[in-house]
Every structure is written in C-alpha cells, then in structure tokens.
PDB file of C-alpha atoms in Angstrom:
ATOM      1  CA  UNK A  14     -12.077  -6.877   8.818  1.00 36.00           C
ATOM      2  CA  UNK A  15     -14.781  -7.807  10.855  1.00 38.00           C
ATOM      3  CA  UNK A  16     -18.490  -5.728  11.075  1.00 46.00           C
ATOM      4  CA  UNK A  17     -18.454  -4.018   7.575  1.00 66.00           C
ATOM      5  CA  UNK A  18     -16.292  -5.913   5.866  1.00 75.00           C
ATOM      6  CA  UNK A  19     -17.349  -4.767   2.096  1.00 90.00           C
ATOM      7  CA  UNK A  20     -17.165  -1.552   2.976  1.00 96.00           C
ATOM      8  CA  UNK A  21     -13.248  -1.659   2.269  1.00 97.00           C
ATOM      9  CA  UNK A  22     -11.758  -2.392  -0.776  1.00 97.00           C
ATOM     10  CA  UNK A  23      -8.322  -2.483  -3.069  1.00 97.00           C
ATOM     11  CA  UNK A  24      -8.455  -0.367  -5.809  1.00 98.00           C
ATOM     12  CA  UNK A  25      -6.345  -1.072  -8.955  1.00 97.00           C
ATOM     13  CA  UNK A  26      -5.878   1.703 -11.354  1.00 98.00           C
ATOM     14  CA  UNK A  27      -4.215   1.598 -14.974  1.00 98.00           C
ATOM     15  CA  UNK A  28      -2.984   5.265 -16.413  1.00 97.00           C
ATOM     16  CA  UNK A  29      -3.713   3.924 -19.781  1.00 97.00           C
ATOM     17  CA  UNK A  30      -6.916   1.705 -20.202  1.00 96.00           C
ATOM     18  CA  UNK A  31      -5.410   0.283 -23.445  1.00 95.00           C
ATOM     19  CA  UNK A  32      -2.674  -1.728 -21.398  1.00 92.00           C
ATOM     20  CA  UNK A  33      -3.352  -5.039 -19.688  1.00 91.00           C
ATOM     21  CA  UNK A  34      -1.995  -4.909 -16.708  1.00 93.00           C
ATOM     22  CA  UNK A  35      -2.542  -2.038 -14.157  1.00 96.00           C
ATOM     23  CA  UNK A  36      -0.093   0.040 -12.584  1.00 96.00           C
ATOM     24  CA  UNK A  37      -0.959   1.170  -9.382  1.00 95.00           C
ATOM     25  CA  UNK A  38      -3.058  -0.251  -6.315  1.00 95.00           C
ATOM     26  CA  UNK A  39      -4.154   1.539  -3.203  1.00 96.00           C
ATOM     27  CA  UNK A  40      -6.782   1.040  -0.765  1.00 97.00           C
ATOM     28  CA  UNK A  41     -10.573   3.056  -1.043  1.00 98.00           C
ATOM     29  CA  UNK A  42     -13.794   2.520   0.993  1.00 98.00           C
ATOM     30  CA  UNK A  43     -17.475   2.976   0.399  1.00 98.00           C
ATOM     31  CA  UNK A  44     -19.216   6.613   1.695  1.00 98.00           C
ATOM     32  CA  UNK A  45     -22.170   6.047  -0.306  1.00 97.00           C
ATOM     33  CA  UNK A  46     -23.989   3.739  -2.358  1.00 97.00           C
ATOM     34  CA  UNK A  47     -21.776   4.395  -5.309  1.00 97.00           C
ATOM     35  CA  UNK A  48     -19.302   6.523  -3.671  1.00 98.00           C
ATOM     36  CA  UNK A  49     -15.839   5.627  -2.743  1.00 98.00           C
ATOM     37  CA  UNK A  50     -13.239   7.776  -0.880  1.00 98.00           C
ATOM     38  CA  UNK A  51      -9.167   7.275  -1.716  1.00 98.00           C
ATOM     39  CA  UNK A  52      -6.332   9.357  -2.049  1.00 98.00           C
ATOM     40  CA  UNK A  53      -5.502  11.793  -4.706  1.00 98.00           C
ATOM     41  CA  UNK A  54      -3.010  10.619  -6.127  1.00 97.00           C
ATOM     42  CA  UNK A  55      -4.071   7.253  -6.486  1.00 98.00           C
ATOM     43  CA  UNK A  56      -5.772   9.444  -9.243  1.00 98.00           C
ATOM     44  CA  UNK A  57      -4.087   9.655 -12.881  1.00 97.00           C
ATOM     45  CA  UNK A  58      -5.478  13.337 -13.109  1.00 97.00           C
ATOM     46  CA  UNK A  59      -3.138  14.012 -15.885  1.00 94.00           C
ATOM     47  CA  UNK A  60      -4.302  10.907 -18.171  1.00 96.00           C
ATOM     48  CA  UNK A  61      -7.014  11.153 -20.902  1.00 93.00           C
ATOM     49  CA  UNK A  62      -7.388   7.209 -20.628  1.00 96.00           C
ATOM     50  CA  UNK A  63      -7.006   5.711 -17.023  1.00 98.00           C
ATOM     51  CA  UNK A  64      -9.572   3.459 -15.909  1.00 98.00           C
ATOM     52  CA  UNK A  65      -9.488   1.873 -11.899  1.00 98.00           C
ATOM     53  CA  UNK A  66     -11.467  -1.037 -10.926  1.00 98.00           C
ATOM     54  CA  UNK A  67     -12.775  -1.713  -6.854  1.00 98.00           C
ATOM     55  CA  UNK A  68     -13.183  -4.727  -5.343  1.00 97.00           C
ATOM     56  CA  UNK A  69     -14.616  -4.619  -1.697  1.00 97.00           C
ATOM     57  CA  UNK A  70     -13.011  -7.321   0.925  1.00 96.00           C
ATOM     58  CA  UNK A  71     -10.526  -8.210  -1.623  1.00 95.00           C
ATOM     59  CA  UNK A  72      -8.463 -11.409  -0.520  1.00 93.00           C
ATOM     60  CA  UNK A  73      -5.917 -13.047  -2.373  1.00 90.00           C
ATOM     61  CA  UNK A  74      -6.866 -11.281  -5.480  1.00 87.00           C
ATOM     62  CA  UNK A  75     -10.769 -11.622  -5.845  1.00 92.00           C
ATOM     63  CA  UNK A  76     -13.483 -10.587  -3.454  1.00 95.00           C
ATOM     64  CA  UNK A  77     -15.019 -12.660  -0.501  1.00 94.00           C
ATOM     65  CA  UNK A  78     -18.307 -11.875  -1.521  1.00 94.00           C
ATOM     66  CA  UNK A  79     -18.024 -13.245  -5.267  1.00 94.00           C
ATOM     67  CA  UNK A  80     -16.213 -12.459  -8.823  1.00 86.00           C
ATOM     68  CA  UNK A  81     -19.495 -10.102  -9.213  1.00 89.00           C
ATOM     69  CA  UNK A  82     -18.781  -8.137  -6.262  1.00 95.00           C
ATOM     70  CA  UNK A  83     -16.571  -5.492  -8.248  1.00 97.00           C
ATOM     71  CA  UNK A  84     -17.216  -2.024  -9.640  1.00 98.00           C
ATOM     72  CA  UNK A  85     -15.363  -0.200 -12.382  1.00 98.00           C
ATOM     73  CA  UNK A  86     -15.131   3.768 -11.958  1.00 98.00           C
ATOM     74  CA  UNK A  87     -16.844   5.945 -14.162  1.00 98.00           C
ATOM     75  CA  UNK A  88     -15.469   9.503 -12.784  1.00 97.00           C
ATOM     76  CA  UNK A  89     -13.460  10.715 -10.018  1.00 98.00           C
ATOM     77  CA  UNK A  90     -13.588  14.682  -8.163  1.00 98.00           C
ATOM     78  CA  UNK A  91     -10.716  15.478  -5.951  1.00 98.00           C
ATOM     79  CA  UNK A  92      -7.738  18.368  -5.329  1.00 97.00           C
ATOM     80  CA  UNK A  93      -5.545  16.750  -8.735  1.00 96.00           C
ATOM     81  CA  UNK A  94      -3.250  19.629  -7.134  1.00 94.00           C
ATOM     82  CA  UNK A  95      -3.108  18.305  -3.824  1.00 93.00           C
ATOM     83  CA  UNK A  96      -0.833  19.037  -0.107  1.00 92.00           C
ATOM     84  CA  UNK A  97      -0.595  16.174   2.415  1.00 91.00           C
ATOM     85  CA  UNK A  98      -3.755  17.584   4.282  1.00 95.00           C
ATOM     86  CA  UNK A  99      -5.961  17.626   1.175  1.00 97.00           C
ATOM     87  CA  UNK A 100      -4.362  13.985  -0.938  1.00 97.00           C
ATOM     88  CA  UNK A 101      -8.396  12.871  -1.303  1.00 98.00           C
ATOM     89  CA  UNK A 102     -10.369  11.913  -3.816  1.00 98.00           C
ATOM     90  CA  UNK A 103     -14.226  10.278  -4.600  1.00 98.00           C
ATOM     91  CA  UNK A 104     -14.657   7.849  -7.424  1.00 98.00           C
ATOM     92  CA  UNK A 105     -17.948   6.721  -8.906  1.00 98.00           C
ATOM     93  CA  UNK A 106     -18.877   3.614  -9.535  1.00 98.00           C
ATOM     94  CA  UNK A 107     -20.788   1.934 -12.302  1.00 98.00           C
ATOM     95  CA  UNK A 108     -22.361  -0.483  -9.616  1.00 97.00           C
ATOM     96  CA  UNK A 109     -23.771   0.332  -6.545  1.00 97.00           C
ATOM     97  CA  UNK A 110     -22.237  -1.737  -3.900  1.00 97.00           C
ATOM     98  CA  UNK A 111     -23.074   0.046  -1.416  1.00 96.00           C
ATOM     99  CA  UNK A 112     -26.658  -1.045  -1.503  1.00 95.00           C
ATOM    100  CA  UNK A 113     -25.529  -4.132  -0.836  1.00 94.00           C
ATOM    101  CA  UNK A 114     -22.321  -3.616   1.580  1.00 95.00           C
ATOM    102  CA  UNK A 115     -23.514  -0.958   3.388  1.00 96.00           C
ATOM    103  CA  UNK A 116     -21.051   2.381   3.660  1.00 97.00           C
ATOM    104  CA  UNK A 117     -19.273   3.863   6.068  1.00 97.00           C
ATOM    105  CA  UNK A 118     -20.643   7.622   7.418  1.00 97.00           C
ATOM    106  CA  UNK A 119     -17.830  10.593   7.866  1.00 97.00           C
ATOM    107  CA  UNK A 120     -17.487  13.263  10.306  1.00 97.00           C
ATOM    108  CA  UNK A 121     -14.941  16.520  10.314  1.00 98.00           C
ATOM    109  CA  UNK A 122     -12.462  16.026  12.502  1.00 98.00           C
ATOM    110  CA  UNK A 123     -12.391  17.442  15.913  1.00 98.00           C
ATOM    111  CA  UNK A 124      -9.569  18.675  17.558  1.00 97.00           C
ATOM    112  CA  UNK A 125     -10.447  17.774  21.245  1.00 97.00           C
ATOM    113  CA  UNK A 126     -10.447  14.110  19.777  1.00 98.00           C
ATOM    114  CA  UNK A 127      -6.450  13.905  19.903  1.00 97.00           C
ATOM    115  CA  UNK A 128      -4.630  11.589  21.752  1.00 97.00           C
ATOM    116  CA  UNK A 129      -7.880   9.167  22.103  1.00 98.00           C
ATOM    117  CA  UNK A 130      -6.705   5.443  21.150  1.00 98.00           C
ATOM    118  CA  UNK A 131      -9.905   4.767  19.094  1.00 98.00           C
ATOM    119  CA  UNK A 132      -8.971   4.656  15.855  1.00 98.00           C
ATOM    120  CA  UNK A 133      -8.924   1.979  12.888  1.00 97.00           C
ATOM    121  CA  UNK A 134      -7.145   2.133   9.669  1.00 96.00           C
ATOM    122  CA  UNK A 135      -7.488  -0.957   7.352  1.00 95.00           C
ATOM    123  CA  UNK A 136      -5.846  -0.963   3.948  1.00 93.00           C
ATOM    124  CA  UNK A 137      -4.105  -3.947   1.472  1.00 94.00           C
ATOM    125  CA  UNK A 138      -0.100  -2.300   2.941  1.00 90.00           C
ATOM    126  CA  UNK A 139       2.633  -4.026   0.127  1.00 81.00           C
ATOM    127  CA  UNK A 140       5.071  -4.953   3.281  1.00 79.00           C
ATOM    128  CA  UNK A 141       3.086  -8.120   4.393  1.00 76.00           C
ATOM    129  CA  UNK A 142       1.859 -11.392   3.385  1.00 71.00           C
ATOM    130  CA  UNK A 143       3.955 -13.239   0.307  1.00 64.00           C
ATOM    131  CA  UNK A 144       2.331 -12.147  -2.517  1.00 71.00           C
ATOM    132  CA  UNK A 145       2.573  -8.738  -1.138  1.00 68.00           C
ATOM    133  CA  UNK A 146      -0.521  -7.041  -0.478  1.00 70.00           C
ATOM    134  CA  UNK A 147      -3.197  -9.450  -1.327  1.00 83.00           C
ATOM    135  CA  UNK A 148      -4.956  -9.772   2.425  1.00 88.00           C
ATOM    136  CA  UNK A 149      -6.420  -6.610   4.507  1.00 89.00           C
ATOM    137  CA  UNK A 150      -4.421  -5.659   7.228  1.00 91.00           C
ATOM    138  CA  UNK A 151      -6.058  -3.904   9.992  1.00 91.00           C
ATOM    139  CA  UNK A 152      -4.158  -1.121  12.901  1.00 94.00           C
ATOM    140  CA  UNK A 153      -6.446  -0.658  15.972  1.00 95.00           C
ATOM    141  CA  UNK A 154      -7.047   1.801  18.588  1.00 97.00           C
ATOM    142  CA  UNK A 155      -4.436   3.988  17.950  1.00 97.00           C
ATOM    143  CA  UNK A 156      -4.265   7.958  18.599  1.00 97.00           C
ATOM    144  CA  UNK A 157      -4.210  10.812  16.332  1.00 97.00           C
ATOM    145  CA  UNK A 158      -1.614  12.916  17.579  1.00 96.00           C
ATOM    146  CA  UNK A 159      -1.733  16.046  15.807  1.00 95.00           C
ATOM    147  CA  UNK A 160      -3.899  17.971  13.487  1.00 96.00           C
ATOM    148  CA  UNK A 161      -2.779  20.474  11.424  1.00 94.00           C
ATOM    149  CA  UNK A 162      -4.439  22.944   8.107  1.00 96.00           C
ATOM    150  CA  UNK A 163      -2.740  21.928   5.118  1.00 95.00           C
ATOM    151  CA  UNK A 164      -3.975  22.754   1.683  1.00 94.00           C
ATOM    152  CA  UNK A 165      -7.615  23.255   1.980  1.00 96.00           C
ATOM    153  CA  UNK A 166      -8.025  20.248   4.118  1.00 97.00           C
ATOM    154  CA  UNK A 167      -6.414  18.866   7.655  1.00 97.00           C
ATOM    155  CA  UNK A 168      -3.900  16.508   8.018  1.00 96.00           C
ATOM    156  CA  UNK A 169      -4.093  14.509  10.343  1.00 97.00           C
ATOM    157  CA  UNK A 170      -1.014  12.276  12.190  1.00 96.00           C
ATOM    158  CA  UNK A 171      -0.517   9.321  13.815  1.00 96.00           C
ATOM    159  CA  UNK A 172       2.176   6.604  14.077  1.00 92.00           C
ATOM    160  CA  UNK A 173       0.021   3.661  13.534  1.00 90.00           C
ATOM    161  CA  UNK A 174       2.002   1.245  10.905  1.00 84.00           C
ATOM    162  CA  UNK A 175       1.739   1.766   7.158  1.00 85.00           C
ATOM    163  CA  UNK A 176       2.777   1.004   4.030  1.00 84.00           C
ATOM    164  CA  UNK A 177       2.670   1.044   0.360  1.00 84.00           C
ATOM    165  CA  UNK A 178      -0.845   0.006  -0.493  1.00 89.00           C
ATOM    166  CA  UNK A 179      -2.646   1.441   1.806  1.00 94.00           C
ATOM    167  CA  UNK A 180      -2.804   5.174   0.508  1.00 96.00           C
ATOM    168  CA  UNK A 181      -6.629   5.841   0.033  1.00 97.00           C
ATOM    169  CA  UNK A 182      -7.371   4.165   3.489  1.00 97.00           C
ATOM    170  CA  UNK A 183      -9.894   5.203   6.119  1.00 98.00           C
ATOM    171  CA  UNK A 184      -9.119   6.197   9.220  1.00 98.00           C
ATOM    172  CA  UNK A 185     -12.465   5.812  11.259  1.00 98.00           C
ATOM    173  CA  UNK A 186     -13.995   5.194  14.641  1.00 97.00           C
ATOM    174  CA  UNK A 187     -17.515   4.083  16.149  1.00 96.00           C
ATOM    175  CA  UNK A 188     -19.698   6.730  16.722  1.00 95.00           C
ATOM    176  CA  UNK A 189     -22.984   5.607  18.498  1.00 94.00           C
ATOM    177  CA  UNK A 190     -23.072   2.619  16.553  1.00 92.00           C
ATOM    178  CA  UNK A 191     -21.899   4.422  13.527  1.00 94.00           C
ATOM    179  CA  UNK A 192     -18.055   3.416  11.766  1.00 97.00           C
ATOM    180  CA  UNK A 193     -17.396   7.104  11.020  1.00 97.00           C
ATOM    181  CA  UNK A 194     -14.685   8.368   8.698  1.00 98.00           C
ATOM    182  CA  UNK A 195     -12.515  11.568   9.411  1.00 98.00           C
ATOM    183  CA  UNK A 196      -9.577  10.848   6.669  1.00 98.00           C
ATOM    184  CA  UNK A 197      -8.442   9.034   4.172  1.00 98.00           C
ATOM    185  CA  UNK A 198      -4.632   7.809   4.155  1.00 97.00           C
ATOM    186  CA  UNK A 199      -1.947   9.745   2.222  1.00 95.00           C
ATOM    187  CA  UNK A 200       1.090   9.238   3.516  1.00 87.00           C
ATOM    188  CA  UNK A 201       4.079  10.437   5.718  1.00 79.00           C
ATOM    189  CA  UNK A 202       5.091  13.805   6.937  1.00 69.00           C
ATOM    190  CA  UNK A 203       9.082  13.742   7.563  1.00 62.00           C
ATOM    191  CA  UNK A 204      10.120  17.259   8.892  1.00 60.00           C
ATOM    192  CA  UNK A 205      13.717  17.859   9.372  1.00 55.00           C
ATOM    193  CA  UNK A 206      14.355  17.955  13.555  1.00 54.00           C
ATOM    194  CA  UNK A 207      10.442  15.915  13.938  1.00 62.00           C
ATOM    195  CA  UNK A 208       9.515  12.387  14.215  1.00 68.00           C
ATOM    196  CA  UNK A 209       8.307  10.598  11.694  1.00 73.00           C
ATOM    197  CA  UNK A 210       4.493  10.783  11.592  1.00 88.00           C
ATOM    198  CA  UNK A 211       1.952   8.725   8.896  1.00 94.00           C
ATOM    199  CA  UNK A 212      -1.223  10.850   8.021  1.00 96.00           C
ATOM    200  CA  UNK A 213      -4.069  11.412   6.157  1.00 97.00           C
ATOM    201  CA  UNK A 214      -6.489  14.203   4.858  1.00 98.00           C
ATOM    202  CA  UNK A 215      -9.344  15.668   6.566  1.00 98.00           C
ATOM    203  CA  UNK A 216     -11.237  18.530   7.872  1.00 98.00           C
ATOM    204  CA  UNK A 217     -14.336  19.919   6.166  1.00 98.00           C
ATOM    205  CA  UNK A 218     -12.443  19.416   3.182  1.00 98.00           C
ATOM    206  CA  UNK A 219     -13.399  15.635   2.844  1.00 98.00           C
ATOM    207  CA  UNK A 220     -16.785  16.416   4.669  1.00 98.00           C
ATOM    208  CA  UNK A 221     -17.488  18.833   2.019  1.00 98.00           C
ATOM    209  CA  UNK A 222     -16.346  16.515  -0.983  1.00 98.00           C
ATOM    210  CA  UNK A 223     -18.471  13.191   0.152  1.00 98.00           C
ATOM    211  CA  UNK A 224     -21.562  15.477   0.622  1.00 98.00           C
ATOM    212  CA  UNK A 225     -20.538  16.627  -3.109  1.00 98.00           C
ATOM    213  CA  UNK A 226     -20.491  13.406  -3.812  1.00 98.00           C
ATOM    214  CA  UNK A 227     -23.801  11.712  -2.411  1.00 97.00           C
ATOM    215  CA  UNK A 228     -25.780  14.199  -3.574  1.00 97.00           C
ATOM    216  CA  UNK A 229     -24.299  14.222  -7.412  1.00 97.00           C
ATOM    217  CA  UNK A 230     -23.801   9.935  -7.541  1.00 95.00           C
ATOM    218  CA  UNK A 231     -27.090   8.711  -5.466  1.00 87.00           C
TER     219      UNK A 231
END
C-alpha cells in the first residue's frame, strides 16, 4: 500500500471469544498510537464476550512486518445505533502500534472538496484474490460526489469499487504531506430512482470521536 503501509490493517472479530474461529473481518486503520478507526458494525455491540484482533499490512493471513506485529482490542466507543452517515467506530488496542507504524491524521470533511479525484480507499474487499480477501487492495484518485447529514455524522459517496471486507476502511488524501482521513467505509446507499453510490461516515462526527479517542487511549 505503499508510504504507510502499517497504518492499515484487517480486523477479525469473533461475537463470542469462547469459539475458535472468528466470524467477521473488515478493514480498520491506525489514528493514534493505540487507536484504530472501523465501522460500527464491524462492532458486536450487543455481545457480552466478543473479542477482535488487528493486524496492520496483513498479507496472506499474517502481517508483513512479523507474527508480533498484531494487537488484540481491549474496548471499542462508537454509535452501536448507527445510520449510514454515522457506521464508525474506535477500538483500543492492547499494543501500541502506532508507535511503531506511524498513524494516519483526520480532518472533517469539507464540502467544497467534492468532485476532486484525490482520494484513496484501501481495505482487504472479499471479491478478489483466491483465498478471498487475504491481500490489500487499493482504489485511487477517485471523487467524492456527494455529502450528505445522516445520523449525527456525514455520509459521504463515491463510486470507487468495493466490497465485502472492506467496511471499516479509510477514505483519505494527502494534505501537505499529511495522509488525512475524512471517513471510514460503511457501505452502499441504494435509493429507489438514484444510482448506486458506496459511502462512508464522516463529518465532525468522526473528528469528534478520534479526538475522544487520543486523548482517553494515549
């Protein structure tokens, strides 16, 4: 994934901790030294036992960087109740990798940004490679489109190419330097009459929640 490359991860998450195997896996990336940003409901808010497990620059099923370059979560803060615009989430994690990866920085969204073909969004999607999902995949310099308030975030369309796997993703840009997030991957909107648009949630809403964030998990 180029400059950065730790800074994105798969995340595996199992509802109950008890089981072996997990049963979900999404994308997340680091916004702080133990900090990681993915979607909401990549979140078992409704289990008293889930336990999810990050490993930055995953390829083929371990990381680049090393079996020790893993974290498990201890504790996650998000909108469990969540629309399209606010689907985000921060996890802690037991290690701090982002001492040693680096993280990315985040921004709130700004309207007179659309239609500007700068953004990335990386993320482990289940439609390629054989095993599915086991490489990053990365879209480039495409446009976000259209920006609207939804829950007590923004979401945030586009049409670059998605899939299974990569909810949690972040959609980011260079910023003087800086890879900047201003959402994290949730999904599709598919209004009746509309074309079909993939999205993710921003707005102060995520701005807000990594501040929470750095300043509760340095």
């Amino acid at each position: 994934m180029g400059q950065g490359l730790g800074r994105v991860g798969r995340l595996f998450v199992w509802t109950d901790a008890s089981r072996p195997g997990w049963d979900n896996s999404g994308t997340a990336a680091l916004l702080g030294t133990r900090t990681i940003l993915t979607a909401s409901h990549m979140v078992p808010w409704g289990s008293s036992n889930w336990k999810a497990l990050f490993i930055p620059a995953d390829y083929n099923g371990s990381s680049l960087y090393g079996s020790s370059a893993a974290s498990w979560v201890t504790n996650a803060q998000g909108y469990s109740n969540h629309s399209q615009g606010d689907d985000m989430a921060v996890m802690r994690l037991a290690v701090a990798l982002g001492d040693s990866f680096g993280y990315f920085g985040n921004r709130t969204y700004n309207s007179a940004w659309q239609d500007q073909s700068v953004w990335t969004l990386p993320g482990y999607p289940g439609d390629k490679d054989n095993p599915p999902a086991e490489r990053p995949w990365l879209h480039l310099n495409f446009p976000i489109i259209d920006d609207d308030n939804d829950g007590a975030g923004v979401e945030l369309e586009y049409r670059a190419d998605a899939y299974h796997g990569q909810s949690g993703a972040p959609v980011f840009a260079w910023f003087n330097g800086s890879p900047d997030v201003v959402g994290t991957h949730s999904g599709c909107e598919d209004n009746f009459g509309e074309p079909r648009q993939n999205c993710a949630a921003g707005g102060a809403a995520l701005t807000n929640l990594v501040r929470w964030a750095r300043s509760t998990w340095p």
